């Protein structure tokens, strides 16, 4: 099979011909139909995250069909369409797993980071972490749901039930979660880079109630804000925008340093929290809900062998929504 492989941090991925991998016990082989390109893939390539497996095949927004079963797999069958996401495996035995917080597992494996991912013709996945996707929707349109959608969903749940929701950074996750929040009946305020009028127009087209620059104050105080951009400077800005008792949720795996800010921004029971990874429950909840919401994902497709170009375009913000690789 063909794969785009990261051999060394901060170097381009290399097109490599590899033997078809074989699934071990409780694993399946998934023939990749589409794999989304997530900002986290840039952090993997850039060496921002500690402990990658090298060489590594990136990619953790995978949609494909099961084409081989390892020993002991009962929950999936050959030909079934599944999605594979960032959380690729947990030990099931640590205190976090036992407490229902498998997203914080002490010995996890992450797809496209510490186990090979979907920038390839096929991928080996833990059967327990492969979500059945059903037949509706095409592979490319579904791919961004597997991370932008899932982690976005977890961050939305963590934001609480407040009506007035701010979203900072209007990329792949935001464009999905804005639709979910509107469907839930919330009022959505989208914050983009100052003067990024194209991103603001994109947000309005998706139905948000207000769009402006991150340096602007919303017309009314927010109940909660989610930060999808990787910019630490947004935390004090978001704290200024939320009401007393409001919550700021940081949804990214990596962020630039948070600047010093006066305690009064946090005072009155405002909260800042981060969201890490996802649980299978999040996956089942969100993927079950997605067809009812009628989510529309905006995607730009690239052939697998142009993965480096897709990453460069993501870095430069050259497309709206999400990039998706097709083998
Ligand atoms: Zn664990
Ligand atoms: Zn991701």
PDB file of C-alpha atoms and ligand atoms in Angstrom:
ATOM      1  CA  UNK A   1       0.000   0.000   0.000  1.00  0.00           C
ATOM      2  CA  UNK A   2       0.980   3.620  -0.386  1.00  0.00           C
ATOM      3  CA  UNK A   3       1.553   5.685   2.744  1.00  0.00           C
ATOM      4  CA  UNK A   4       2.747   9.195   3.514  1.00  0.00           C
ATOM      5  CA  UNK A   5       5.326   8.692   6.254  1.00  0.00           C
ATOM      6  CA  UNK A   6       6.926  11.133   8.690  1.00  0.00           C
ATOM      7  CA  UNK A   7      10.453   9.791   9.196  1.00  0.00           C
ATOM      8  CA  UNK A   8      11.868  12.740  11.096  1.00  0.00           C
ATOM      9  CA  UNK A   9      10.193  15.666  12.842  1.00  0.00           C
ATOM     10  CA  UNK A  10       9.991  18.908  10.875  1.00  0.00           C
ATOM     11  CA  UNK A  11      10.586  17.209   7.510  1.00  0.00           C
ATOM     12  CA  UNK A  12       8.093  16.637   4.683  1.00  0.00           C
ATOM     13  CA  UNK A  13       6.142  13.373   4.643  1.00  0.00           C
ATOM     14  CA  UNK A  14       7.588  10.828   2.247  1.00  0.00           C
ATOM     15  CA  UNK A  15       5.542   8.730  -0.161  1.00  0.00           C
ATOM     16  CA  UNK A  16       6.451   5.140   0.760  1.00  0.00           C
ATOM     17  CA  UNK A  17       5.364   1.733  -0.527  1.00  0.00           C
ATOM     18  CA  UNK A  18       4.652  -0.548   2.456  1.00  0.00           C
ATOM     19  CA  UNK A  19       3.312  -4.108   2.772  1.00  0.00           C
ATOM     20  CA  UNK A  20      -0.380  -4.344   3.679  1.00  0.00           C
ATOM     21  CA  UNK A  21      -0.429  -4.478   7.495  1.00  0.00           C
ATOM     22  CA  UNK A  22      -2.074  -7.433   9.276  1.00  0.00           C
ATOM     23  CA  UNK A  23      -4.439  -7.008  12.223  1.00  0.00           C
ATOM     24  CA  UNK A  24      -3.439  -8.518  15.585  1.00  0.00           C
ATOM     25  CA  UNK A  25      -5.881  -9.868  18.174  1.00  0.00           C
ATOM     26  CA  UNK A  26      -8.881  -7.535  18.705  1.00  0.00           C
ATOM     27  CA  UNK A  27      -7.780  -5.370  15.789  1.00  0.00           C
ATOM     28  CA  UNK A  28      -9.191  -4.788  12.323  1.00  0.00           C
ATOM     29  CA  UNK A  29      -7.660  -3.604   9.091  1.00  0.00           C
ATOM     30  CA  UNK A  30      -9.535  -0.673   7.587  1.00  0.00           C
ATOM     31  CA  UNK A  31      -9.182   0.140   3.905  1.00  0.00           C
ATOM     32  CA  UNK A  32      -9.058   3.937   3.994  1.00  0.00           C
ATOM     33  CA  UNK A  33     -11.696   5.745   1.947  1.00  0.00           C
ATOM     34  CA  UNK A  34     -10.838   9.237   3.232  1.00  0.00           C
ATOM     35  CA  UNK A  35      -8.730  10.757   5.989  1.00  0.00           C
ATOM     36  CA  UNK A  36      -9.177  14.286   7.274  1.00  0.00           C
ATOM     37  CA  UNK A  37      -6.237  16.590   7.915  1.00  0.00           C
ATOM     38  CA  UNK A  38      -6.353  17.956  11.452  1.00  0.00           C
ATOM     39  CA  UNK A  39      -4.364  20.795  12.985  1.00  0.00           C
ATOM     40  CA  UNK A  40      -2.968  18.230  15.405  1.00  0.00           C
ATOM     41  CA  UNK A  41      -1.205  16.623  12.428  1.00  0.00           C
ATOM     42  CA  UNK A  42       0.750  19.866  12.074  1.00  0.00           C
ATOM     43  CA  UNK A  43       1.715  19.660  15.755  1.00  0.00           C
ATOM     44  CA  UNK A  44       2.874  16.060  15.204  1.00  0.00           C
ATOM     45  CA  UNK A  45       4.989  17.042  12.190  1.00  0.00           C
ATOM     46  CA  UNK A  46       6.372  20.120  13.974  1.00  0.00           C
ATOM     47  CA  UNK A  47       7.369  18.129  17.074  1.00  0.00           C
ATOM     48  CA  UNK A  48       5.112  20.205  19.355  1.00  0.00           C
ATOM     49  CA  UNK A  49       3.819  17.084  21.112  1.00  0.00           C
ATOM     50  CA  UNK A  50       6.084  14.904  23.256  1.00  0.00           C
ATOM     51  CA  UNK A  51       6.626  11.219  22.486  1.00  0.00           C
ATOM     52  CA  UNK A  52       5.649  10.476  18.871  1.00  0.00           C
ATOM     53  CA  UNK A  53       6.419   7.086  17.358  1.00  0.00           C
ATOM     54  CA  UNK A  54       8.854   7.563  14.481  1.00  0.00           C
ATOM     55  CA  UNK A  55       8.549   6.833  11.694  1.00  0.00           C
ATOM     56  CA  UNK A  56       4.815   7.483  11.884  1.00  0.00           C
ATOM     57  CA  UNK A  57       1.941   7.582   9.411  1.00  0.00           C
ATOM     58  CA  UNK A  58      -0.168  10.595  10.547  1.00  0.00           C
ATOM     59  CA  UNK A  59      -3.932  10.948  10.243  1.00  0.00           C
ATOM     60  CA  UNK A  60      -6.730  10.369  12.751  1.00  0.00           C
ATOM     61  CA  UNK A  61      -9.944  11.326  10.949  1.00  0.00           C
ATOM     62  CA  UNK A  62     -10.319   8.052   9.115  1.00  0.00           C
ATOM     63  CA  UNK A  63     -13.333   6.709   7.259  1.00  0.00           C
ATOM     64  CA  UNK A  64     -13.034   3.329   5.593  1.00  0.00           C
ATOM     65  CA  UNK A  65     -14.246  -0.240   5.301  1.00  0.00           C
ATOM     66  CA  UNK A  66     -13.137  -3.171   7.444  1.00  0.00           C
ATOM     67  CA  UNK A  67     -11.307  -5.579   5.130  1.00  0.00           C
ATOM     68  CA  UNK A  68      -9.585  -7.953   7.580  1.00  0.00           C
ATOM     69  CA  UNK A  69     -10.430  -9.108  11.107  1.00  0.00           C
ATOM     70  CA  UNK A  70      -7.938 -10.057  13.816  1.00  0.00           C
ATOM     71  CA  UNK A  71      -8.556 -12.910  16.233  1.00  0.00           C
ATOM     72  CA  UNK A  72     -11.350 -12.329  18.723  1.00  0.00           C
ATOM     73  CA  UNK A  73     -13.149  -9.497  16.881  1.00  0.00           C
ATOM     74  CA  UNK A  74     -16.907 -10.020  17.180  1.00  0.00           C
ATOM     75  CA  UNK A  75     -18.354  -6.514  17.088  1.00  0.00           C
ATOM     76  CA  UNK A  76     -17.395  -5.709  13.474  1.00  0.00           C
ATOM     77  CA  UNK A  77     -17.607  -7.530  10.171  1.00  0.00           C
ATOM     78  CA  UNK A  78     -15.848  -7.451   6.811  1.00  0.00           C
ATOM     79  CA  UNK A  79     -17.194  -4.707   4.555  1.00  0.00           C
ATOM     80  CA  UNK A  80     -18.610  -2.609   7.391  1.00  0.00           C
ATOM     81  CA  UNK A  81     -17.885   1.120   7.186  1.00  0.00           C
ATOM     82  CA  UNK A  82     -16.194   2.522  10.289  1.00  0.00           C
ATOM     83  CA  UNK A  83     -14.572   5.686  11.556  1.00  0.00           C
ATOM     84  CA  UNK A  84     -11.264   5.742  13.447  1.00  0.00           C
ATOM     85  CA  UNK A  85     -10.371   8.701  15.600  1.00  0.00           C
ATOM     86  CA  UNK A  86      -7.525  10.128  17.691  1.00  0.00           C
ATOM     87  CA  UNK A  87      -7.974   7.889  20.744  1.00  0.00           C
ATOM     88  CA  UNK A  88      -6.786   4.613  19.231  1.00  0.00           C
ATOM     89  CA  UNK A  89      -6.432   2.421  22.302  1.00  0.00           C
ATOM     90  CA  UNK A  90      -6.557   2.490  26.100  1.00  0.00           C
ATOM     91  CA  UNK A  91      -5.363  -0.057  28.661  1.00  0.00           C
ATOM     92  CA  UNK A  92      -8.809  -0.326  30.284  1.00  0.00           C
ATOM     93  CA  UNK A  93      -7.189  -0.908  33.672  1.00  0.00           C
ATOM     94  CA  UNK A  94      -5.747   2.378  34.960  1.00  0.00           C
ATOM     95  CA  UNK A  95      -7.613   4.485  37.527  1.00  0.00           C
ATOM     96  CA  UNK A  96      -8.884   6.864  34.816  1.00  0.00           C
ATOM     97  CA  UNK A  97     -10.235   4.099  32.603  1.00  0.00           C
ATOM     98  CA  UNK A  98     -11.940   2.507  35.591  1.00  0.00           C
ATOM     99  CA  UNK A  99     -13.494   5.868  36.530  1.00  0.00           C
ATOM    100  CA  UNK A 100     -15.020   6.360  33.062  1.00  0.00           C
ATOM    101  CA  UNK A 101     -12.369   8.891  32.017  1.00  0.00           C
ATOM    102  CA  UNK A 102     -10.638   6.838  29.349  1.00  0.00           C
ATOM    103  CA  UNK A 103      -9.773  10.084  27.561  1.00  0.00           C
ATOM    104  CA  UNK A 104      -7.185  10.580  30.341  1.00  0.00           C
ATOM    105  CA  UNK A 105      -5.830   6.995  30.263  1.00  0.00           C
ATOM    106  CA  UNK A 106      -2.281   6.591  31.603  1.00  0.00           C
ATOM    107  CA  UNK A 107      -1.275   4.237  28.775  1.00  0.00           C
ATOM    108  CA  UNK A 108      -3.182   5.334  25.674  1.00  0.00           C
ATOM    109  CA  UNK A 109      -2.283   5.006  22.018  1.00  0.00           C
ATOM    110  CA  UNK A 110      -3.156   7.853  19.690  1.00  0.00           C
ATOM    111  CA  UNK A 111      -3.888   7.258  16.031  1.00  0.00           C
ATOM    112  CA  UNK A 112      -1.416   8.979  13.743  1.00  0.00           C
ATOM    113  CA  UNK A 113       0.851   9.851  16.691  1.00  0.00           C
ATOM    114  CA  UNK A 114       1.813   6.769  18.700  1.00  0.00           C
ATOM    115  CA  UNK A 115       0.233   4.233  16.338  1.00  0.00           C
ATOM    116  CA  UNK A 116       0.060   4.496  12.564  1.00  0.00           C
ATOM    117  CA  UNK A 117      -2.810   6.498  11.139  1.00  0.00           C
ATOM    118  CA  UNK A 118      -4.789   7.058   7.989  1.00  0.00           C
ATOM    119  CA  UNK A 119      -2.492   8.863   5.544  1.00  0.00           C
ATOM    120  CA  UNK A 120      -2.274   5.477   3.812  1.00  0.00           C
ATOM    121  CA  UNK A 121      -4.189   2.920   1.791  1.00  0.00           C
ATOM    122  CA  UNK A 122      -5.020   0.972   4.955  1.00  0.00           C
ATOM    123  CA  UNK A 123      -4.710   1.237   8.727  1.00  0.00           C
ATOM    124  CA  UNK A 124      -4.795  -1.198  11.641  1.00  0.00           C
ATOM    125  CA  UNK A 125      -7.264  -0.132  14.313  1.00  0.00           C
ATOM    126  CA  UNK A 126      -8.359  -1.423  17.704  1.00  0.00           C
ATOM    127  CA  UNK A 127     -11.822  -2.853  17.018  1.00  0.00           C
ATOM    128  CA  UNK A 128     -13.178  -1.309  20.234  1.00  0.00           C
ATOM    129  CA  UNK A 129     -12.176   2.145  18.985  1.00  0.00           C
ATOM    130  CA  UNK A 130     -13.667   1.791  15.509  1.00  0.00           C
ATOM    131  CA  UNK A 131     -17.063   3.462  15.275  1.00  0.00           C
ATOM    132  CA  UNK A 132     -19.667   1.941  12.926  1.00  0.00           C
ATOM    133  CA  UNK A 133     -20.747   4.756  10.577  1.00  0.00           C
ATOM    134  CA  UNK A 134     -23.641   3.254   8.631  1.00  0.00           C
ATOM    135  CA  UNK A 135     -24.166   3.892   4.921  1.00  0.00           C
ATOM    136  CA  UNK A 136     -25.433   7.490   4.795  1.00  0.00           C
ATOM    137  CA  UNK A 137     -23.081  10.248   3.642  1.00  0.00           C
ATOM    138  CA  UNK A 138     -19.869   9.999   1.634  1.00  0.00           C
ATOM    139  CA  UNK A 139     -16.476   9.223   3.121  1.00  0.00           C
ATOM    140  CA  UNK A 140     -14.988  12.666   2.441  1.00  0.00           C
ATOM    141  CA  UNK A 141     -17.895  14.534   4.043  1.00  0.00           C
ATOM    142  CA  UNK A 142     -17.809  12.310   7.139  1.00  0.00           C
ATOM    143  CA  UNK A 143     -14.032  12.375   7.739  1.00  0.00           C
ATOM    144  CA  UNK A 144     -13.905  15.746   9.558  1.00  0.00           C
ATOM    145  CA  UNK A 145     -16.504  14.507  12.027  1.00  0.00           C
ATOM    146  CA  UNK A 146     -13.984  12.022  13.425  1.00  0.00           C
ATOM    147  CA  UNK A 147     -11.881  14.653  15.174  1.00  0.00           C
ATOM    148  CA  UNK A 148     -13.047  18.185  14.462  1.00  0.00           C
ATOM    149  CA  UNK A 149     -16.558  16.923  15.131  1.00  0.00           C
ATOM    150  CA  UNK A 150     -15.816  14.623  18.074  1.00  0.00           C
ATOM    151  CA  UNK A 151     -13.440  16.825  20.041  1.00  0.00           C
ATOM    152  CA  UNK A 152     -15.634  19.748  19.086  1.00  0.00           C
ATOM    153  CA  UNK A 153     -18.591  17.889  20.551  1.00  0.00           C
ATOM    154  CA  UNK A 154     -16.775  17.101  23.799  1.00  0.00           C
ATOM    155  CA  UNK A 155     -15.802  20.771  24.142  1.00  0.00           C
ATOM    156  CA  UNK A 156     -19.404  21.817  23.523  1.00  0.00           C
ATOM    157  CA  UNK A 157     -20.623  19.483  26.284  1.00  0.00           C
ATOM    158  CA  UNK A 158     -17.913  20.851  28.600  1.00  0.00           C
ATOM    159  CA  UNK A 159     -19.086  24.405  27.818  1.00  0.00           C
ATOM    160  CA  UNK A 160     -22.341  23.646  29.642  1.00  0.00           C
ATOM    161  CA  UNK A 161     -25.917  24.375  28.684  1.00  0.00           C
ATOM    162  CA  UNK A 162     -25.766  28.170  28.502  1.00  0.00           C
ATOM    163  CA  UNK A 163     -27.510  29.778  25.560  1.00  0.00           C
ATOM    164  CA  UNK A 164     -24.964  32.381  24.469  1.00  0.00           C
ATOM    165  CA  UNK A 165     -21.925  30.543  23.130  1.00  0.00           C
ATOM    166  CA  UNK A 166     -18.767  32.160  21.796  1.00  0.00           C
ATOM    167  CA  UNK A 167     -16.456  30.277  19.413  1.00  0.00           C
ATOM    168  CA  UNK A 168     -12.903  31.531  18.933  1.00  0.00           C
ATOM    169  CA  UNK A 169     -11.116  30.348  15.781  1.00  0.00           C
ATOM    170  CA  UNK A 170     -13.397  29.436  12.911  1.00  0.00           C
ATOM    171  CA  UNK A 171     -11.763  26.393  11.293  1.00  0.00           C
ATOM    172  CA  UNK A 172     -12.731  22.757  10.888  1.00  0.00           C
ATOM    173  CA  UNK A 173     -14.051  22.133  14.423  1.00  0.00           C
ATOM    174  CA  UNK A 174     -15.879  25.447  14.724  1.00  0.00           C
ATOM    175  CA  UNK A 175     -17.671  25.098  11.390  1.00  0.00           C
ATOM    176  CA  UNK A 176     -19.175  21.804  12.600  1.00  0.00           C
ATOM    177  CA  UNK A 177     -19.874  22.781  16.200  1.00  0.00           C
ATOM    178  CA  UNK A 178     -21.509  26.085  15.232  1.00  0.00           C
ATOM    179  CA  UNK A 179     -24.102  24.040  13.336  1.00  0.00           C
ATOM    180  CA  UNK A 180     -24.634  21.721  16.311  1.00  0.00           C
ATOM    181  CA  UNK A 181     -25.016  24.645  18.715  1.00  0.00           C
ATOM    182  CA  UNK A 182     -27.504  26.396  16.422  1.00  0.00           C
ATOM    183  CA  UNK A 183     -29.445  23.129  16.092  1.00  0.00           C
ATOM    184  CA  UNK A 184     -29.576  22.996  19.904  1.00  0.00           C
ATOM    185  CA  UNK A 185     -31.168  26.446  19.808  1.00  0.00           C
ATOM    186  CA  UNK A 186     -28.169  28.360  21.158  1.00  0.00           C
ATOM    187  CA  UNK A 187     -27.132  31.835  20.103  1.00  0.00           C
ATOM    188  CA  UNK A 188     -23.670  31.573  18.545  1.00  0.00           C
ATOM    189  CA  UNK A 189     -21.023  34.288  18.387  1.00  0.00           C
ATOM    190  CA  UNK A 190     -18.050  33.551  16.079  1.00  0.00           C
ATOM    191  CA  UNK A 191     -14.700  35.232  16.668  1.00  0.00           C
ATOM    192  CA  UNK A 192     -12.074  35.159  13.922  1.00  0.00           C
ATOM    193  CA  UNK A 193      -8.717  36.822  13.418  1.00  0.00           C
ATOM    194  CA  UNK A 194      -9.286  40.586  13.434  1.00  0.00           C
ATOM    195  CA  UNK A 195     -10.369  41.769   9.973  1.00  0.00           C
ATOM    196  CA  UNK A 196     -10.658  38.240   8.570  1.00  0.00           C
ATOM    197  CA  UNK A 197     -13.852  39.177   6.769  1.00  0.00           C
ATOM    198  CA  UNK A 198     -13.867  36.014   4.642  1.00  0.00           C
ATOM    199  CA  UNK A 199     -13.923  33.798   7.763  1.00  0.00           C
ATOM    200  CA  UNK A 200     -16.652  35.987   9.280  1.00  0.00           C
ATOM    201  CA  UNK A 201     -18.751  35.685   6.124  1.00  0.00           C
ATOM    202  CA  UNK A 202     -18.219  31.893   6.170  1.00  0.00           C
ATOM    203  CA  UNK A 203     -19.408  31.774   9.801  1.00  0.00           C
ATOM    204  CA  UNK A 204     -22.528  33.819   8.977  1.00  0.00           C
ATOM    205  CA  UNK A 205     -23.288  31.543   6.039  1.00  0.00           C
ATOM    206  CA  UNK A 206     -23.351  28.636   8.506  1.00  0.00           C
ATOM    207  CA  UNK A 207     -25.987  30.434  10.546  1.00  0.00           C
ATOM    208  CA  UNK A 208     -24.118  32.042  13.440  1.00  0.00           C
ATOM    209  CA  UNK A 209     -25.890  35.017  15.025  1.00  0.00           C
ATOM    210  CA  UNK A 210     -22.892  37.311  15.167  1.00  0.00           C
ATOM    211  CA  UNK A 211     -19.374  37.262  13.718  1.00  0.00           C
ATOM    212  CA  UNK A 212     -16.499  39.594  14.463  1.00  0.00           C
ATOM    213  CA  UNK A 213     -12.813  39.846  15.316  1.00  0.00           C
ATOM    214  CA  UNK A 214     -11.340  38.279  18.450  1.00  0.00           C
ATOM    215  CA  UNK A 215     -10.412  41.796  19.596  1.00  0.00           C
ATOM    216  CA  UNK A 216     -14.099  42.792  19.607  1.00  0.00           C
ATOM    217  CA  UNK A 217     -16.547  42.435  22.489  1.00  0.00           C
ATOM    218  CA  UNK A 218     -19.735  40.510  21.684  1.00  0.00           C
ATOM    219  CA  UNK A 219     -22.970  42.553  21.797  1.00  0.00           C
ATOM    220  CA  UNK A 220     -23.950  40.715  24.996  1.00  0.00           C
ATOM    221  CA  UNK A 221     -21.945  38.772  27.598  1.00  0.00           C
ATOM    222  CA  UNK A 222     -21.383  35.087  26.779  1.00  0.00           C
ATOM    223  CA  UNK A 223     -22.421  32.169  28.979  1.00  0.00           C
ATOM    224  CA  UNK A 224     -19.448  30.201  27.695  1.00  0.00           C
ATOM    225  CA  UNK A 225     -16.699  30.377  25.105  1.00  0.00           C
ATOM    226  CA  UNK A 226     -14.800  27.611  23.315  1.00  0.00           C
ATOM    227  CA  UNK A 227     -11.323  28.367  21.974  1.00  0.00           C
ATOM    228  CA  UNK A 228     -10.354  26.269  18.942  1.00  0.00           C
ATOM    229  CA  UNK A 229      -7.482  28.503  17.839  1.00  0.00           C
ATOM    230  CA  UNK A 230      -4.048  27.622  19.229  1.00  0.00           C
ATOM    231  CA  UNK A 231      -3.432  31.143  20.512  1.00  0.00           C
ATOM    232  CA  UNK A 232      -2.950  31.667  24.261  1.00  0.00           C
ATOM    233  CA  UNK A 233      -3.670  35.405  23.931  1.00  0.00           C
ATOM    234  CA  UNK A 234      -7.311  34.486  23.366  1.00  0.00           C
ATOM    235  CA  UNK A 235      -7.813  33.270  26.933  1.00  0.00           C
ATOM    236  CA  UNK A 236      -7.884  36.720  28.585  1.00  0.00           C
ATOM    237  CA  UNK A 237      -9.987  38.045  25.672  1.00  0.00           C
ATOM    238  CA  UNK A 238     -12.504  35.221  26.107  1.00  0.00           C
ATOM    239  CA  UNK A 239     -12.577  35.744  29.894  1.00  0.00           C
ATOM    240  CA  UNK A 240     -13.465  39.386  29.259  1.00  0.00           C
ATOM    241  CA  UNK A 241     -16.326  38.279  27.012  1.00  0.00           C
ATOM    242  CA  UNK A 242     -17.975  35.778  29.412  1.00  0.00           C
ATOM    243  CA  UNK A 243     -20.419  36.695  32.176  1.00  0.00           C
ATOM    244  CA  UNK A 244     -19.944  36.079  35.907  1.00  0.00           C
ATOM    245  CA  UNK A 245     -19.734  32.308  36.458  1.00  0.00           C
ATOM    246  CA  UNK A 246     -19.018  31.827  32.734  1.00  0.00           C
ATOM    247  CA  UNK A 247     -16.646  29.216  31.392  1.00  0.00           C
ATOM    248  CA  UNK A 248     -13.837  29.301  28.847  1.00  0.00           C
ATOM    249  CA  UNK A 249     -13.067  25.909  27.289  1.00  0.00           C
ATOM    250  CA  UNK A 250      -9.708  25.377  25.551  1.00  0.00           C
ATOM    251  CA  UNK A 251     -10.235  22.636  22.984  1.00  0.00           C
ATOM    252  CA  UNK A 252      -6.795  22.416  21.392  1.00  0.00           C
ATOM    253  CA  UNK A 253      -4.061  19.904  22.161  1.00  0.00           C
ATOM    254  CA  UNK A 254      -1.457  22.640  21.958  1.00  0.00           C
ATOM    255  CA  UNK A 255      -1.529  26.379  22.560  1.00  0.00           C
ATOM    256  CA  UNK A 256       0.970  29.209  22.631  1.00  0.00           C
ATOM    257  CA  UNK A 257       1.766  30.599  26.094  1.00  0.00           C
ATOM    258  CA  UNK A 258      -0.988  32.397  27.934  1.00  0.00           C
ATOM    259  CA  UNK A 259      -0.029  36.007  28.672  1.00  0.00           C
ATOM    260  CA  UNK A 260      -0.225  37.395  32.210  1.00  0.00           C
ATOM    261  CA  UNK A 261      -3.586  38.866  32.982  1.00  0.00           C
ATOM    262  CA  UNK A 262      -5.205  40.566  35.980  1.00  0.00           C
ATOM    263  CA  UNK A 263      -6.980  38.293  38.441  1.00  0.00           C
ATOM    264  CA  UNK A 264     -10.149  40.319  38.067  1.00  0.00           C
ATOM    265  CA  UNK A 265     -10.740  38.627  34.688  1.00  0.00           C
ATOM    266  CA  UNK A 266     -11.053  35.275  36.463  1.00  0.00           C
ATOM    267  CA  UNK A 267     -12.822  36.662  39.537  1.00  0.00           C
ATOM    268  CA  UNK A 268     -16.560  36.087  40.030  1.00  0.00           C
ATOM    269  CA  UNK A 269     -16.278  32.364  39.430  1.00  0.00           C
ATOM    270  CA  UNK A 270     -15.247  32.456  35.820  1.00  0.00           C
ATOM    271  CA  UNK A 271     -13.507  29.215  34.821  1.00  0.00           C
ATOM    272  CA  UNK A 272     -10.838  28.197  32.348  1.00  0.00           C
ATOM    273  CA  UNK A 273     -10.663  24.477  31.512  1.00  0.00           C
ATOM    274  CA  UNK A 274      -9.075  22.309  28.835  1.00  0.00           C
ATOM    275  CA  UNK A 275     -10.522  19.365  26.950  1.00  0.00           C
ATOM    276  CA  UNK A 276      -8.331  16.333  26.299  1.00  0.00           C
ATOM    277  CA  UNK A 277      -9.006  13.650  23.695  1.00  0.00           C
ATOM    278  CA  UNK A 278     -12.378  11.917  23.724  1.00  0.00           C
ATOM    279  CA  UNK A 279     -14.155   8.889  25.094  1.00  0.00           C
ATOM    280  CA  UNK A 280     -16.014   6.238  23.118  1.00  0.00           C
ATOM    281  CA  UNK A 281     -19.192   7.578  24.721  1.00  0.00           C
ATOM    282  CA  UNK A 282     -18.508  10.984  23.083  1.00  0.00           C
ATOM    283  CA  UNK A 283     -18.049   9.219  19.761  1.00  0.00           C
ATOM    284  CA  UNK A 284     -21.257   7.231  19.971  1.00  0.00           C
ATOM    285  CA  UNK A 285     -23.265  10.231  21.209  1.00  0.00           C
ATOM    286  CA  UNK A 286     -22.031  12.591  18.528  1.00  0.00           C
ATOM    287  CA  UNK A 287     -22.016  10.183  15.579  1.00  0.00           C
ATOM    288  CA  UNK A 288     -25.535   9.121  16.556  1.00  0.00           C
ATOM    289  CA  UNK A 289     -26.706  12.722  16.603  1.00  0.00           C
ATOM    290  CA  UNK A 290     -24.910  13.931  13.458  1.00  0.00           C
ATOM    291  CA  UNK A 291     -27.383  12.526  10.884  1.00  0.00           C
ATOM    292  CA  UNK A 292     -30.342  14.116  12.738  1.00  0.00           C
ATOM    293  CA  UNK A 293     -28.682  17.528  12.718  1.00  0.00           C
ATOM    294  CA  UNK A 294     -28.100  17.415   8.983  1.00  0.00           C
ATOM    295  CA  UNK A 295     -24.531  18.640   9.374  1.00  0.00           C
ATOM    296  CA  UNK A 296     -22.921  20.031   6.268  1.00  0.00           C
ATOM    297  CA  UNK A 297     -19.122  19.794   6.228  1.00  0.00           C
ATOM    298  CA  UNK A 298     -17.137  22.044   3.942  1.00  0.00           C
ATOM    299  CA  UNK A 299     -14.197  20.040   2.618  1.00  0.00           C
ATOM    300  CA  UNK A 300     -11.320  20.396   0.188  1.00  0.00           C
ATOM    301  CA  UNK A 301     -10.057  17.042  -1.158  1.00  0.00           C
ATOM    302  CA  UNK A 302      -6.459  16.213  -2.000  1.00  0.00           C
ATOM    303  CA  UNK A 303      -5.054  12.954  -3.363  1.00  0.00           C
ATOM    304  CA  UNK A 304      -3.103  11.140  -0.620  1.00  0.00           C
ATOM    305  CA  UNK A 305       0.220  11.782  -2.347  1.00  0.00           C
ATOM    306  CA  UNK A 306      -0.367  15.543  -1.983  1.00  0.00           C
ATOM    307  CA  UNK A 307      -0.576  15.360   1.829  1.00  0.00           C
ATOM    308  CA  UNK A 308       2.305  17.826   2.235  1.00  0.00           C
ATOM    309  CA  UNK A 309       0.404  20.391   0.176  1.00  0.00           C
ATOM    310  CA  UNK A 310      -2.726  19.870   2.294  1.00  0.00           C
ATOM    311  CA  UNK A 311      -0.706  20.431   5.471  1.00  0.00           C
ATOM    312  CA  UNK A 312       0.891  23.576   4.029  1.00  0.00           C
ATOM    313  CA  UNK A 313      -2.523  24.914   2.995  1.00  0.00           C
ATOM    314  CA  UNK A 314      -3.891  24.241   6.486  1.00  0.00           C
ATOM    315  CA  UNK A 315      -0.936  26.041   8.035  1.00  0.00           C
ATOM    316  CA  UNK A 316      -1.495  29.039   5.784  1.00  0.00           C
ATOM    317  CA  UNK A 317      -5.293  29.026   6.202  1.00  0.00           C
ATOM    318  CA  UNK A 318      -5.813  28.641   2.466  1.00  0.00           C
ATOM    319  CA  UNK A 319      -9.184  26.865   2.627  1.00  0.00           C
ATOM    320  CA  UNK A 320     -12.445  27.065   4.562  1.00  0.00           C
ATOM    321  CA  UNK A 321     -13.584  24.113   6.671  1.00  0.00           C
ATOM    322  CA  UNK A 322     -11.477  20.961   6.454  1.00  0.00           C
ATOM    323  CA  UNK A 323      -8.941  19.294   4.143  1.00  0.00           C
ATOM    324  CA  UNK A 324      -9.429  15.598   3.383  1.00  0.00           C
ATOM    325  CA  UNK A 325      -6.988  13.142   1.805  1.00  0.00           C
ATOM    326  CA  UNK A 326      -8.245  10.473  -0.560  1.00  0.00           C
ATOM    327  CA  UNK A 327      -6.005   7.442  -1.288  1.00  0.00           C
TER     328      UNK A 327
HETATM  329 ZN1  LIG B   1      -6.296   3.587  31.140  1.00  0.00          ZN
HETATM  330 ZN1  LIG B   2      -7.583  16.000  15.395  1.00  0.00          ZN
END
